[in-house]
Amino acid sequence: MVKHGQTPRVFNDGIPIQTEEKRVGTIMNILMRRLGLGAALLTALILATPAARAQQQQTIDGLHVNIGVVIARWAGHFPEESTSHPNLGKTGSDHHLVVSITDTKSGAKVADAEVRADVLGPDRQVQEKRLVPRVTSGVPDYSEAFDMSRPGRYRITVYVKTKAHPKPLVARLNWTNPG
């Protein structure tokens, strides 16, 4: 460290030699900035992860069937969902199953289907529900709340009936709740 009144040592090009103390301080500043950036990225990832727990799209007989599982508390932020599912986020309604359907040829969202779902849990119990048709954020979908609180594997089977498909089309999603 150069004390007041002393001249710093310099290389031949006139640039002062960095003292050990200053170099350690600079390295610590760089590490702290990187650690702060890493912590911010990790926090953002953790906050974003619970929203979309699982999602899968299947094309069946001219329809794209998109199945998603989200934590019910997150889905409750949409007024359309909280009004159609009053028990959303309460015991027995901790996860929200959402299905959207798109015609593969026209790209149009299907808003007039009849959709049901069976959820087979790790305890071998089956929950069967008709999904509620809604328009959430301008997009037609079908949804319902299910109890998927137990850790383990869930088998979700979705049955879709439309005017063009009076015999139900079947889409499946296997999802594991890590607990």
mmCIF file of C-alpha atoms in Angstrom:
data_model
loop_
_atom_site.group_PDB
_atom_site.id
_atom_site.type_symbol
_atom_site.label_atom_id
_atom_site.label_comp_id
_atom_site.label_asym_id
_atom_site.label_seq_id
_atom_site.Cartn_x
_atom_site.Cartn_y
_atom_site.Cartn_z
ATOM 1 C CA MET A 1 0.000 0.000 0.000
ATOM 2 C CA VAL A 2 1.340 3.436 -0.925
ATOM 3 C CA LYS A 3 1.282 5.873 1.984
ATOM 4 C CA HIS A 4 0.676 9.580 1.717
ATOM 5 C CA GLY A 5 3.718 11.327 0.363
ATOM 6 C CA GLN A 6 5.259 8.207 -1.211
ATOM 7 C CA THR A 7 5.418 7.661 -4.923
ATOM 8 C CA PRO A 8 3.918 4.413 -6.239
ATOM 9 C CA ARG A 9 6.109 1.877 -7.962
ATOM 10 C CA VAL A 10 5.427 1.778 -11.695
ATOM 11 C CA PHE A 11 6.137 -0.479 -14.649
ATOM 12 C CA ASN A 12 8.172 0.811 -17.588
ATOM 13 C CA ASP A 13 4.960 2.006 -19.285
ATOM 14 C CA GLY A 14 4.096 4.298 -16.379
ATOM 15 C CA ILE A 15 1.110 2.277 -15.044
ATOM 16 C CA PRO A 16 1.246 1.914 -11.235
ATOM 17 C CA ILE A 17 1.744 -1.598 -9.823
ATOM 18 C CA GLN A 18 -1.421 -2.717 -8.113
ATOM 19 C CA THR A 19 -0.861 -3.414 -4.440
ATOM 20 C CA GLU A 20 -1.840 -6.773 -2.960
ATOM 21 C CA GLU A 21 -4.508 -5.139 -0.767
ATOM 22 C CA LYS A 22 -6.105 -3.327 -3.707
ATOM 23 C CA ARG A 23 -6.033 -6.469 -5.881
ATOM 24 C CA VAL A 24 -7.760 -8.536 -3.164
ATOM 25 C CA GLY A 25 -10.389 -5.791 -2.787
ATOM 26 C CA THR A 26 -11.000 -5.757 -6.542
ATOM 27 C CA ILE A 27 -11.360 -9.548 -6.658
ATOM 28 C CA MET A 28 -13.798 -9.454 -3.719
ATOM 29 C CA ASN A 29 -15.877 -6.767 -5.474
ATOM 30 C CA ILE A 30 -16.059 -8.886 -8.632
ATOM 31 C CA LEU A 31 -17.028 -12.009 -6.645
ATOM 32 C CA MET A 32 -19.689 -10.137 -4.683
ATOM 33 C CA ARG A 33 -21.204 -8.709 -7.885
ATOM 34 C CA ARG A 34 -21.266 -12.160 -9.473
ATOM 35 C CA LEU A 35 -22.655 -13.720 -6.305
ATOM 36 C CA GLY A 36 -25.349 -11.040 -6.195
ATOM 37 C CA LEU A 37 -26.232 -11.661 -9.842
ATOM 38 C CA GLY A 38 -26.296 -15.415 -9.235
ATOM 39 C CA ALA A 39 -28.544 -14.979 -6.193
ATOM 40 C CA ALA A 40 -30.909 -12.759 -8.185
ATOM 41 C CA LEU A 41 -31.106 -15.314 -11.011
ATOM 42 C CA LEU A 42 -31.690 -18.171 -8.559
ATOM 43 C CA THR A 43 -34.460 -16.210 -6.825
ATOM 44 C CA ALA A 44 -36.144 -15.474 -10.162
ATOM 45 C CA LEU A 45 -35.934 -19.147 -11.116
ATOM 46 C CA ILE A 46 -37.383 -20.294 -7.796
ATOM 47 C CA LEU A 47 -40.250 -17.814 -8.052
ATOM 48 C CA ALA A 48 -41.031 -18.813 -11.633
ATOM 49 C CA THR A 49 -40.778 -22.586 -11.159
ATOM 50 C CA PRO A 50 -43.906 -23.193 -9.034
ATOM 51 C CA ALA A 51 -46.163 -21.588 -11.618
ATOM 52 C CA ALA A 52 -45.885 -24.203 -14.322
ATOM 53 C CA ARG A 53 -45.461 -27.548 -12.614
ATOM 54 C CA ALA A 54 -46.083 -29.613 -15.763
ATOM 55 C CA GLN A 55 -47.204 -29.099 -19.315
ATOM 56 C CA GLN A 56 -47.645 -31.368 -22.288
ATOM 57 C CA GLN A 57 -49.178 -31.005 -25.730
ATOM 58 C CA GLN A 58 -50.535 -33.873 -27.787
ATOM 59 C CA THR A 59 -52.021 -33.857 -31.277
ATOM 60 C CA ILE A 60 -54.997 -36.174 -31.555
ATOM 61 C CA ASP A 61 -57.188 -36.437 -34.662
ATOM 62 C CA GLY A 62 -56.657 -32.836 -35.802
ATOM 63 C CA LEU A 63 -56.669 -31.208 -32.354
ATOM 64 C CA HIS A 64 -53.771 -29.951 -30.250
ATOM 65 C CA VAL A 65 -54.630 -30.770 -26.640
ATOM 66 C CA ASN A 66 -52.456 -28.833 -24.205
ATOM 67 C CA ILE A 67 -52.576 -30.072 -20.586
ATOM 68 C CA GLY A 68 -51.046 -28.028 -17.778
ATOM 69 C CA VAL A 69 -50.772 -28.413 -14.014
ATOM 70 C CA VAL A 70 -50.170 -25.324 -11.886
ATOM 71 C CA ILE A 71 -50.267 -24.615 -8.173
ATOM 72 C CA ALA A 72 -53.774 -23.446 -7.315
ATOM 73 C CA ARG A 73 -52.579 -20.330 -5.449
ATOM 74 C CA TRP A 74 -50.955 -19.115 -8.674
ATOM 75 C CA ALA A 75 -54.094 -19.764 -10.729
ATOM 76 C CA GLY A 76 -56.122 -17.837 -8.146
ATOM 77 C CA HIS A 77 -54.458 -14.614 -9.315
ATOM 78 C CA PHE A 78 -56.687 -14.717 -12.408
ATOM 79 C CA PRO A 79 -60.167 -13.391 -11.493
ATOM 80 C CA GLU A 80 -61.816 -15.705 -14.034
ATOM 81 C CA GLU A 81 -60.365 -18.759 -12.287
ATOM 82 C CA SER A 82 -61.028 -17.718 -8.706
ATOM 83 C CA THR A 83 -64.706 -17.022 -9.483
ATOM 84 C CA SER A 84 -65.252 -20.340 -11.301
ATOM 85 C CA HIS A 85 -63.366 -22.373 -8.648
ATOM 86 C CA PRO A 86 -64.288 -20.946 -5.212
ATOM 87 C CA ASN A 87 -62.259 -23.630 -3.357
ATOM 88 C CA LEU A 88 -59.100 -22.993 -5.394
ATOM 89 C CA GLY A 89 -56.033 -23.363 -3.173
ATOM 90 C CA LYS A 90 -57.898 -24.812 -0.206
ATOM 91 C CA THR A 91 -57.444 -28.328 1.152
ATOM 92 C CA GLY A 92 -58.339 -30.825 -1.564
ATOM 93 C CA SER A 93 -57.942 -28.206 -4.303
ATOM 94 C CA ASP A 94 -54.218 -27.488 -4.196
ATOM 95 C CA HIS A 95 -53.436 -27.982 -7.900
ATOM 96 C CA HIS A 96 -55.180 -26.561 -10.939
ATOM 97 C CA LEU A 97 -55.515 -28.639 -14.096
ATOM 98 C CA VAL A 98 -55.875 -26.516 -17.251
ATOM 99 C CA VAL A 99 -56.615 -27.812 -20.752
ATOM 100 C CA SER A 100 -56.630 -25.745 -23.921
ATOM 101 C CA ILE A 101 -57.601 -27.115 -27.319
ATOM 102 C CA THR A 102 -56.598 -25.809 -30.747
ATOM 103 C CA ASP A 103 -57.742 -26.942 -34.192
ATOM 104 C CA THR A 104 -54.563 -27.935 -36.071
ATOM 105 C CA LYS A 105 -55.831 -26.837 -39.514
ATOM 106 C CA SER A 106 -57.275 -23.425 -38.696
ATOM 107 C CA GLY A 107 -55.276 -22.619 -35.549
ATOM 108 C CA ALA A 108 -58.532 -21.592 -33.868
ATOM 109 C CA LYS A 109 -59.021 -22.216 -30.156
ATOM 110 C CA VAL A 110 -61.858 -24.635 -29.412
ATOM 111 C CA ALA A 111 -64.344 -23.073 -26.993
ATOM 112 C CA ASP A 112 -67.301 -25.452 -27.318
ATOM 113 C CA ALA A 113 -65.883 -28.810 -26.182
ATOM 114 C CA GLU A 114 -66.936 -31.039 -23.326
ATOM 115 C CA VAL A 115 -63.851 -31.928 -21.290
ATOM 116 C CA ARG A 116 -63.483 -34.298 -18.348
ATOM 117 C CA ALA A 117 -60.434 -35.489 -16.457
ATOM 118 C CA ASP A 118 -59.498 -38.431 -14.258
ATOM 119 C CA VAL A 119 -56.537 -38.039 -11.918
ATOM 120 C CA LEU A 120 -55.077 -41.248 -10.505
ATOM 121 C CA GLY A 121 -52.895 -40.450 -7.499
ATOM 122 C CA PRO A 122 -50.019 -42.278 -5.810
ATOM 123 C CA ASP A 123 -52.514 -43.654 -3.288
ATOM 124 C CA ARG A 124 -54.393 -45.316 -6.231
ATOM 125 C CA GLN A 125 -57.454 -43.082 -5.592
ATOM 126 C CA VAL A 126 -59.138 -41.609 -8.689
ATOM 127 C CA GLN A 127 -60.619 -38.134 -8.844
ATOM 128 C CA GLU A 128 -63.069 -37.611 -11.722
ATOM 129 C CA LYS A 129 -64.285 -34.142 -12.676
ATOM 130 C CA ARG A 130 -65.869 -32.298 -15.574
ATOM 131 C CA LEU A 131 -63.643 -29.336 -16.400
ATOM 132 C CA VAL A 132 -65.204 -25.887 -16.336
ATOM 133 C CA PRO A 133 -65.118 -24.005 -19.667
ATOM 134 C CA ARG A 134 -63.754 -20.480 -19.184
ATOM 135 C CA VAL A 135 -62.032 -17.706 -21.068
ATOM 136 C CA THR A 136 -58.869 -16.772 -19.178
ATOM 137 C CA SER A 137 -56.900 -13.750 -20.354
ATOM 138 C CA GLY A 138 -58.807 -13.885 -23.655
ATOM 139 C CA VAL A 139 -58.069 -17.574 -24.351
ATOM 140 C CA PRO A 140 -60.712 -20.324 -24.020
ATOM 141 C CA ASP A 141 -59.701 -23.144 -21.692
ATOM 142 C CA TYR A 142 -61.129 -25.851 -19.471
ATOM 143 C CA SER A 143 -60.037 -26.239 -15.872
ATOM 144 C CA GLU A 144 -60.707 -27.629 -12.428
ATOM 145 C CA ALA A 145 -58.955 -27.931 -9.071
ATOM 146 C CA PHE A 146 -57.684 -31.316 -7.875
ATOM 147 C CA ASP A 147 -55.995 -32.691 -4.776
ATOM 148 C CA MET A 148 -52.457 -33.529 -5.887
ATOM 149 C CA SER A 149 -50.766 -32.711 -2.589
ATOM 150 C CA ARG A 150 -49.251 -36.139 -1.912
ATOM 151 C CA PRO A 151 -45.721 -36.712 -3.176
ATOM 152 C CA GLY A 152 -45.585 -39.280 -5.948
ATOM 153 C CA ARG A 153 -46.726 -40.038 -9.470
ATOM 154 C CA TYR A 154 -50.067 -38.896 -10.890
ATOM 155 C CA ARG A 155 -51.630 -40.138 -14.106
ATOM 156 C CA ILE A 156 -53.890 -37.510 -15.651
ATOM 157 C CA THR A 157 -56.307 -38.636 -18.362
ATOM 158 C CA VAL A 158 -58.259 -35.997 -20.280
ATOM 159 C CA TYR A 159 -61.334 -36.827 -22.394
ATOM 160 C CA VAL A 160 -62.344 -34.283 -25.061
ATOM 161 C CA LYS A 161 -65.659 -34.341 -26.973
ATOM 162 C CA THR A 162 -66.483 -31.830 -29.714
ATOM 163 C CA LYS A 163 -69.156 -31.656 -32.406
ATOM 164 C CA ALA A 164 -66.631 -33.070 -34.900
ATOM 165 C CA HIS A 165 -65.480 -35.709 -32.361
ATOM 166 C CA PRO A 166 -68.523 -37.061 -30.506
ATOM 167 C CA LYS A 167 -66.485 -40.074 -29.377
ATOM 168 C CA PRO A 168 -64.063 -38.765 -26.717
ATOM 169 C CA LEU A 169 -60.454 -38.186 -27.699
ATOM 170 C CA VAL A 170 -58.052 -39.252 -24.943
ATOM 171 C CA ALA A 171 -54.875 -37.416 -23.897
ATOM 172 C CA ARG A 172 -52.643 -38.416 -20.994
ATOM 173 C CA LEU A 173 -50.030 -36.753 -18.836
ATOM 174 C CA ASN A 174 -47.870 -38.414 -16.207
ATOM 175 C CA TRP A 175 -46.751 -35.978 -13.537
ATOM 176 C CA THR A 176 -44.731 -36.479 -10.365
ATOM 177 C CA ASN A 177 -45.187 -34.263 -7.339
ATOM 178 C CA PRO A 178 -41.721 -34.122 -5.775
ATOM 179 C CA GLY A 179 -43.259 -33.257 -2.436
#
